[in-house]
Structures are given as structure tokens and as C-alpha cells.
């Protein structure tokens, strides 16, 4: 029996409050500001889903539940693909159209997206500079995520459940510090790739997620460059120059380091 069943579609989804949340700040208002807000809000919703699924995938990998972990990783990969393709929509806005309301953003920037930093933390980022831009309440949330095991920590335990012996220095490492790639883990990855099709598929899903994150960063920086060129960001960074430094940083370095050995 379902408890507290909703009476209506609009009530279940809270459509009325949802539709009051798009509040352009430009005075006329500028036509494209609504798109800018909706695209960002949609991203924040997808980020929420990714955070939710990353924690689920991590739990399933820790528990060695391969099929269920695969299903969740596949969903994360698919949501990321949507995030990447959604860049197309905002790219229909010209630099001039953006300029018409850009000053209204003040210092607001995706730099301050707590959920994006939470995703990075769950994927292994341990660099405290990521939280410097956040409001105190958001900072606590991201610091909490930085003290949790990463998706890769869970993958190391998953490898043990598939019969690989990994050192305790990996399995019981201090998860608050950055993970250091090691030869023994790469050896286990290689063995599983060669001998265990299910584990190999899990690794491939992780590579998909890695590629998805990197693709998002690339599409974002190209969108930024075509929209503001070499201007600095509203969040205070150098803009495109800064964003370029975040490209081509693999999320799961171990999965890349072994590939020349096949
Ligand atoms: C016209 C569209 C956009 C422009 C011009 C733009 C511009 C920028 C710039 C210049 C930065 C560097 C930080 C700063 O100084 O502000 C940045 C960072 C960021 N933006 Fe955007 N952005 C746009 C759209 C989006 C969208 C749709 C999202 C989705 C949530 C987003 C999320 C982010 C995130 C997460 C960062 C931090 C990246 C990192 O530090 O690795 N941006 N953006």
C-alpha cells in the first residue's frame, strides 16, 4: 500500500513551486536570461541525480554486487551524456545576448556549484582549493564528501570480491587524502580485464564516466570561449585559461595506465 499518495501530477511533482523558481534579474527582462537560468537549474537537477547514483554505485561496488553496480554506472554514464549534449542548447545564445544580462550575475558562477564539487569529491578530488569559492554551508557538504571513500576506493574492494589480493595500504587507506596510483592495483586491473568479463565491463563503464566528465569539461570550455572569449569569469578566475587547466585530467588514472599493455 502506498502511503500519502499524491492527488495529482502537479502536486506530486510540485510543478507550481518549481515554475516560480525561474526569476530573471534583468529589468526588461532580456529574452535569453530565462534559457540561461533553466539550463543551469536543469544541470543542478542532473548533478543531484549523479550524486545520488554515485553513492549508490559506491555501495554496490563495496558489496561486490556486480550486476546492480553495472546498472547504476550505466545510468550515471547516460546522465552524463545528457549533460554533455545539453551544452548545445545554451550554445544557441550569442555572445551579445549573453552580454545583455551578464552584469546581473555579479560574482555568481558555476565555480560555486556545490553539487559539481560534490561529484568531483565522490570521484576522488581531494584538493581543498575546490571549496574556497563555496558558501560555508556548501563547503561543509563538499568537505564531508571529501572524507568519504571515493568510487575508486569502492572499485578496489570490488576487485577483492573478484578474487584479487590488494595491499591493505590501498584497502584501508586514509580516504581524505588523494589516491596514489600503484603498480599492484594496475596489475589486478590487468588480470581482471584478461580473465573476468563482468569486471572488465565494470571498468569500461568507469572509463565511460571518466570520458563523460572530461567531455563535459571540454564542451563547457568551448561554450565559454565562444561566448566570452578571453574575458575573465564572473567567479573571478582567468576564465578560459583557467578552465583549460582542468582538461585531460583522468578521473580513474589506473584504468588509463594499463591500456598500452593489452
Ligand atoms: C554562457 C554560458 C557559460 C559561461 C560563459 C560560463 C563561464 C564560466 C567561467 C568563466 C568559469 C570559470 C570560473 C569563473 O571565473 O567564473 C566557469 C566555471 C564553471 N562553470 Fe560555467 N559557464 C557557462 C555555463 C555553465 C553551465 C550551463 C554550467 C552548468 C552547471 C556551468 C558550470 C560551471 C562549473 C561547474 C564551473 C567550475 C569548473 C571548474 O572549476 O572545474 N557553466 N564557467
mmCIF file of N, CA and C and ligand atoms in Angstrom, residues 35-36 39-44 47 83 86-87 90-91 93-94 98 101-102 105 107-117 120 125 130 133 216-217 220-221 223-229 231-243 245-247, ligand 1:
data_model
loop_
_atom_site.group_PDB
_atom_site.id
_atom_site.type_symbol
_atom_site.label_atom_id
_atom_site.label_comp_id
_atom_site.label_asym_id
_atom_site.label_seq_id
_atom_site.Cartn_x
_atom_site.Cartn_y
_atom_site.Cartn_z
ATOM 1 N N UNK A 35 16.408 31.175 -20.551
ATOM 2 C CA UNK A 35 17.112 29.965 -21.008
ATOM 3 C C UNK A 35 18.334 29.689 -20.130
ATOM 4 N N UNK A 36 19.087 30.749 -19.849
ATOM 5 C CA UNK A 36 20.305 30.616 -19.043
ATOM 6 C C UNK A 36 19.971 30.008 -17.675
ATOM 7 N N UNK A 39 18.636 26.244 -18.084
ATOM 8 C CA UNK A 39 19.720 25.297 -18.384
ATOM 9 C C UNK A 39 20.528 25.033 -17.112
ATOM 10 N N UNK A 40 20.878 26.072 -16.375
ATOM 11 C CA UNK A 40 21.661 25.855 -15.146
ATOM 12 C C UNK A 40 20.861 25.054 -14.118
ATOM 13 N N UNK A 41 19.589 25.382 -13.975
ATOM 14 C CA UNK A 41 18.790 24.630 -12.986
ATOM 15 C C UNK A 41 18.686 23.160 -13.380
ATOM 16 N N UNK A 42 18.535 22.920 -14.678
ATOM 17 C CA UNK A 42 18.457 21.531 -15.146
ATOM 18 C C UNK A 42 19.751 20.798 -14.817
ATOM 19 N N UNK A 43 20.896 21.479 -15.040
ATOM 20 C CA UNK A 43 22.178 20.855 -14.679
ATOM 21 C C UNK A 43 22.218 20.522 -13.193
ATOM 22 N N UNK A 44 21.758 21.451 -12.367
ATOM 23 C CA UNK A 44 21.811 21.183 -10.922
ATOM 24 C C UNK A 44 20.954 19.965 -10.572
ATOM 25 N N UNK A 47 22.952 17.045 -11.618
ATOM 26 C CA UNK A 47 24.053 16.851 -10.654
ATOM 27 C C UNK A 47 23.518 16.135 -9.405
ATOM 28 N N UNK A 83 24.119 15.524 -20.005
ATOM 29 C CA UNK A 83 24.747 16.784 -19.570
ATOM 30 C C UNK A 83 25.634 17.359 -20.676
ATOM 31 N N UNK A 86 23.480 18.672 -23.605
ATOM 32 C CA UNK A 86 22.690 19.848 -23.255
ATOM 33 C C UNK A 86 23.433 21.161 -23.505
ATOM 34 N N UNK A 87 24.761 21.059 -23.619
ATOM 35 C CA UNK A 87 25.547 22.272 -23.912
ATOM 36 C C UNK A 87 25.051 22.901 -25.215
ATOM 37 N N UNK A 90 22.508 25.812 -24.776
ATOM 38 C CA UNK A 90 22.991 27.135 -24.374
ATOM 39 C C UNK A 90 23.839 27.781 -25.474
ATOM 40 N N UNK A 91 24.403 26.936 -26.341
ATOM 41 C CA UNK A 91 25.202 27.497 -27.434
ATOM 42 C C UNK A 91 24.342 28.179 -28.507
ATOM 43 N N UNK A 93 22.685 30.642 -27.716
ATOM 44 C CA UNK A 93 22.706 32.030 -27.229
ATOM 45 C C UNK A 93 23.976 32.707 -27.749
ATOM 46 N N UNK A 94 23.840 33.857 -28.364
ATOM 47 C CA UNK A 94 25.026 34.530 -28.922
ATOM 48 C C UNK A 94 25.754 35.314 -27.824
ATOM 49 N N UNK A 98 24.166 37.069 -24.375
ATOM 50 C CA UNK A 98 24.641 36.812 -23.002
ATOM 51 C C UNK A 98 25.046 38.118 -22.332
ATOM 52 N N UNK A 101 22.664 40.452 -20.252
ATOM 53 C CA UNK A 101 22.291 40.292 -18.829
ATOM 54 C C UNK A 101 23.462 39.841 -17.953
ATOM 55 N N UNK A 102 24.674 39.728 -18.537
ATOM 56 C CA UNK A 102 25.806 39.153 -17.785
ATOM 57 C C UNK A 102 26.104 39.920 -16.498
ATOM 58 N N UNK A 105 24.692 38.847 -13.214
ATOM 59 C CA UNK A 105 25.192 37.670 -12.498
ATOM 60 C C UNK A 105 26.086 38.069 -11.326
ATOM 61 N N UNK A 107 28.963 38.204 -9.098
ATOM 62 C CA UNK A 107 30.085 37.253 -8.996
ATOM 63 C C UNK A 107 29.612 35.818 -9.057
ATOM 64 N N UNK A 108 28.333 35.614 -9.396
ATOM 65 C CA UNK A 108 27.804 34.246 -9.448
ATOM 66 C C UNK A 108 28.446 33.495 -10.604
ATOM 67 N N UNK A 109 28.793 32.227 -10.373
ATOM 68 C CA UNK A 109 29.470 31.410 -11.390
ATOM 69 C C UNK A 109 29.311 29.936 -11.040
ATOM 70 N N UNK A 110 29.385 29.100 -12.077
ATOM 71 C CA UNK A 110 29.371 27.654 -11.875
ATOM 72 C C UNK A 110 30.501 27.188 -10.963
ATOM 73 N N UNK A 111 31.514 28.037 -10.846
ATOM 74 C CA UNK A 111 32.597 27.849 -9.882
ATOM 75 C C UNK A 111 32.055 27.524 -8.491
ATOM 76 N N UNK A 112 30.881 28.092 -8.216
ATOM 77 C CA UNK A 112 30.309 27.982 -6.866
ATOM 78 C C UNK A 112 29.268 26.878 -6.773
ATOM 79 N N UNK A 113 29.243 25.991 -7.767
ATOM 80 C CA UNK A 113 28.274 24.892 -7.734
ATOM 81 C C UNK A 113 28.742 23.823 -6.742
ATOM 82 N N UNK A 114 28.061 23.750 -5.608
ATOM 83 C CA UNK A 114 28.449 22.783 -4.567
ATOM 84 C C UNK A 114 28.262 21.354 -5.062
ATOM 85 N N UNK A 115 27.211 21.139 -5.832
ATOM 86 C CA UNK A 115 26.965 19.765 -6.280
ATOM 87 C C UNK A 115 28.031 19.300 -7.273
ATOM 88 N N UNK A 116 28.515 20.217 -8.120
ATOM 89 C CA UNK A 116 29.585 19.829 -9.041
ATOM 90 C C UNK A 116 30.824 19.432 -8.234
ATOM 91 N N UNK A 117 31.135 20.206 -7.194
ATOM 92 C CA UNK A 117 32.294 19.882 -6.347
ATOM 93 C C UNK A 117 32.059 18.573 -5.591
ATOM 94 N N UNK A 120 32.857 15.841 -7.992
ATOM 95 C CA UNK A 120 34.320 15.709 -8.102
ATOM 96 C C UNK A 120 34.884 14.992 -6.876
ATOM 97 N N UNK A 125 38.409 13.787 -6.073
ATOM 98 C CA UNK A 125 39.139 15.044 -5.880
ATOM 99 C C UNK A 125 39.309 15.335 -4.391
ATOM 100 N N UNK A 130 39.157 23.579 -4.170
ATOM 101 C CA UNK A 130 37.847 23.471 -4.817
ATOM 102 C C UNK A 130 36.734 24.051 -3.952
ATOM 103 N N UNK A 133 35.670 28.689 -2.986
ATOM 104 C CA UNK A 133 34.673 29.599 -3.558
ATOM 105 C C UNK A 133 33.272 29.401 -2.975
ATOM 106 N N UNK A 216 32.416 16.739 -20.748
ATOM 107 C CA UNK A 216 31.640 17.886 -20.245
ATOM 108 C C UNK A 216 32.552 19.104 -20.076
ATOM 109 N N UNK A 217 33.720 18.872 -19.483
ATOM 110 C CA UNK A 217 34.652 19.989 -19.269
ATOM 111 C C UNK A 217 35.051 20.622 -20.605
ATOM 112 N N UNK A 220 32.147 22.518 -22.103
ATOM 113 C CA UNK A 220 31.911 23.730 -21.317
ATOM 114 C C UNK A 220 32.932 24.810 -21.685
ATOM 115 N N UNK A 221 34.218 24.417 -21.783
ATOM 116 C CA UNK A 221 35.225 25.448 -22.065
ATOM 117 C C UNK A 221 35.044 26.014 -23.476
ATOM 118 N N UNK A 223 32.163 26.264 -25.020
ATOM 119 C CA UNK A 223 30.988 27.148 -24.910
ATOM 120 C C UNK A 223 31.396 28.488 -24.297
ATOM 121 N N UNK A 224 32.259 28.406 -23.270
ATOM 122 C CA UNK A 224 32.700 29.639 -22.606
ATOM 123 C C UNK A 224 33.499 30.492 -23.589
ATOM 124 N N UNK A 225 34.416 29.850 -24.329
ATOM 125 C CA UNK A 225 35.270 30.612 -25.243
ATOM 126 C C UNK A 225 34.433 31.291 -26.329
ATOM 127 N N UNK A 226 33.445 30.575 -26.880
ATOM 128 C CA UNK A 226 32.669 31.213 -27.952
ATOM 129 C C UNK A 226 31.748 32.301 -27.405
ATOM 130 N N UNK A 227 31.471 32.254 -26.104
ATOM 131 C CA UNK A 227 30.545 33.232 -25.535
ATOM 132 C C UNK A 227 31.251 34.448 -24.948
ATOM 133 N N UNK A 228 32.383 34.234 -24.233
ATOM 134 C CA UNK A 228 33.054 35.399 -23.613
ATOM 135 C C UNK A 228 34.509 35.558 -24.049
ATOM 136 N N UNK A 229 34.982 34.664 -24.948
ATOM 137 C CA UNK A 229 36.367 34.810 -25.412
ATOM 138 C C UNK A 229 37.359 34.812 -24.269
ATOM 139 N N UNK A 231 37.662 37.019 -21.877
ATOM 140 C CA UNK A 231 37.277 37.784 -20.663
ATOM 141 C C UNK A 231 37.446 36.905 -19.435
ATOM 142 N N UNK A 232 37.669 37.557 -18.273
ATOM 143 C CA UNK A 232 37.754 36.739 -17.060
ATOM 144 C C UNK A 232 36.344 36.343 -16.619
ATOM 145 N N UNK A 233 36.284 35.353 -15.735
ATOM 146 C CA UNK A 233 34.988 34.802 -15.339
ATOM 147 C C UNK A 233 34.311 35.641 -14.268
ATOM 148 N N UNK A 234 32.995 35.506 -14.161
ATOM 149 C CA UNK A 234 32.271 36.230 -13.100
ATOM 150 C C UNK A 234 32.701 35.700 -11.724
ATOM 151 N N UNK A 235 33.192 34.460 -11.690
ATOM 152 C CA UNK A 235 33.627 33.870 -10.419
ATOM 153 C C UNK A 235 35.026 34.315 -10.019
ATOM 154 N N UNK A 236 35.689 35.118 -10.889
ATOM 155 C CA UNK A 236 36.982 35.693 -10.509
ATOM 156 C C UNK A 236 38.193 34.972 -11.068
ATOM 157 N N UNK A 237 37.975 33.916 -11.860
ATOM 158 C CA UNK A 237 39.139 33.227 -12.443
ATOM 159 C C UNK A 237 39.514 33.917 -13.758
ATOM 160 N N UNK A 238 40.604 33.415 -14.378
ATOM 161 C CA UNK A 238 41.020 33.978 -15.662
ATOM 162 C C UNK A 238 40.088 33.510 -16.796
ATOM 163 N N UNK A 239 39.080 32.710 -16.470
ATOM 164 C CA UNK A 239 38.125 32.266 -17.488
ATOM 165 C C UNK A 239 38.644 31.067 -18.265
ATOM 166 N N UNK A 240 38.676 31.226 -19.603
ATOM 167 C CA UNK A 240 39.059 30.101 -20.465
ATOM 168 C C UNK A 240 40.445 29.549 -20.101
ATOM 169 N N UNK A 241 41.392 30.451 -19.800
ATOM 170 C CA UNK A 241 42.743 29.971 -19.454
ATOM 171 C C UNK A 241 42.685 29.051 -18.240
ATOM 172 N N UNK A 242 41.913 29.436 -17.235
ATOM 173 C CA UNK A 242 41.776 28.578 -16.059
ATOM 174 C C UNK A 242 41.092 27.259 -16.444
ATOM 175 N N UNK A 243 39.997 27.363 -17.182
ATOM 176 C CA UNK A 243 39.217 26.147 -17.493
ATOM 177 C C UNK A 243 40.056 25.149 -18.291
ATOM 178 N N UNK A 245 43.046 24.457 -17.863
ATOM 179 C CA UNK A 245 43.926 23.675 -16.965
ATOM 180 C C UNK A 245 43.189 22.472 -16.373
ATOM 181 N N UNK A 246 41.862 22.457 -16.489
ATOM 182 C CA UNK A 246 41.092 21.331 -15.913
ATOM 183 C C UNK A 246 40.851 20.218 -16.942
ATOM 184 N N UNK A 247 41.312 20.444 -18.187
ATOM 185 C CA UNK A 247 41.062 19.438 -19.240
ATOM 186 C C UNK A 247 42.076 18.297 -19.161
HETATM 187 C C1 LIG B 1 27.293 31.040 -21.369
HETATM 188 C C2 LIG B 1 27.453 30.040 -20.555
HETATM 189 C C3 LIG B 1 28.571 29.915 -19.567
HETATM 190 C C4 LIG B 1 29.649 30.695 -19.383
HETATM 191 C C5 LIG B 1 30.072 31.964 -20.137
HETATM 192 C C6 LIG B 1 30.408 30.121 -18.291
HETATM 193 C C7 LIG B 1 31.590 30.626 -17.802
HETATM 194 C C8 LIG B 1 32.370 30.031 -16.850
HETATM 195 C C9 LIG B 1 33.658 30.505 -16.422
HETATM 196 C C10 LIG B 1 34.376 31.729 -16.992
HETATM 197 C C11 LIG B 1 34.108 29.680 -15.452
HETATM 198 C C12 LIG B 1 35.417 29.800 -14.659
HETATM 199 C C13 LIG B 1 35.147 30.319 -13.273
HETATM 200 C C14 LIG B 1 34.844 31.793 -13.232
HETATM 201 O O1 LIG B 1 35.768 32.600 -13.141
HETATM 202 O O2 LIG B 1 33.656 32.189 -13.296
HETATM 203 C C15 LIG B 1 33.102 28.662 -15.259
HETATM 204 C C16 LIG B 1 33.197 27.606 -14.381
HETATM 205 C C17 LIG B 1 32.235 26.655 -14.212
HETATM 206 N N1 LIG B 1 31.017 26.598 -14.848
HETATM 207 FE FE1 LIG B 1 30.406 27.748 -16.362
HETATM 208 N N2 LIG B 1 29.788 28.991 -17.857
HETATM 209 C C18 LIG B 1 28.640 28.838 -18.598
HETATM 210 C C19 LIG B 1 27.711 27.840 -18.456
HETATM 211 C C20 LIG B 1 27.723 26.862 -17.489
HETATM 212 C C21 LIG B 1 26.716 25.877 -17.290
HETATM 213 C C22 LIG B 1 25.427 25.711 -18.107
HETATM 214 C C23 LIG B 1 27.087 25.135 -16.225
HETATM 215 C C24 LIG B 1 26.302 24.020 -15.640
HETATM 216 C C25 LIG B 1 26.097 23.953 -14.356
HETATM 217 C C26 LIG B 1 28.355 25.623 -15.770
HETATM 218 C C27 LIG B 1 29.086 25.114 -14.718
HETATM 219 C C28 LIG B 1 30.345 25.505 -14.385
HETATM 220 C C29 LIG B 1 31.168 24.821 -13.400
HETATM 221 C C30 LIG B 1 30.800 23.547 -12.649
HETATM 222 C C31 LIG B 1 32.354 25.521 -13.324
HETATM 223 C C32 LIG B 1 33.581 25.168 -12.458
HETATM 224 C C33 LIG B 1 34.537 24.353 -13.338
HETATM 225 C C34 LIG B 1 35.837 24.002 -12.633
HETATM 226 O O3 LIG B 1 36.291 24.762 -11.743
HETATM 227 O O4 LIG B 1 36.414 22.955 -12.981
HETATM 228 N N3 LIG B 1 28.717 26.676 -16.569
HETATM 229 N N4 LIG B 1 32.065 28.894 -16.128
#
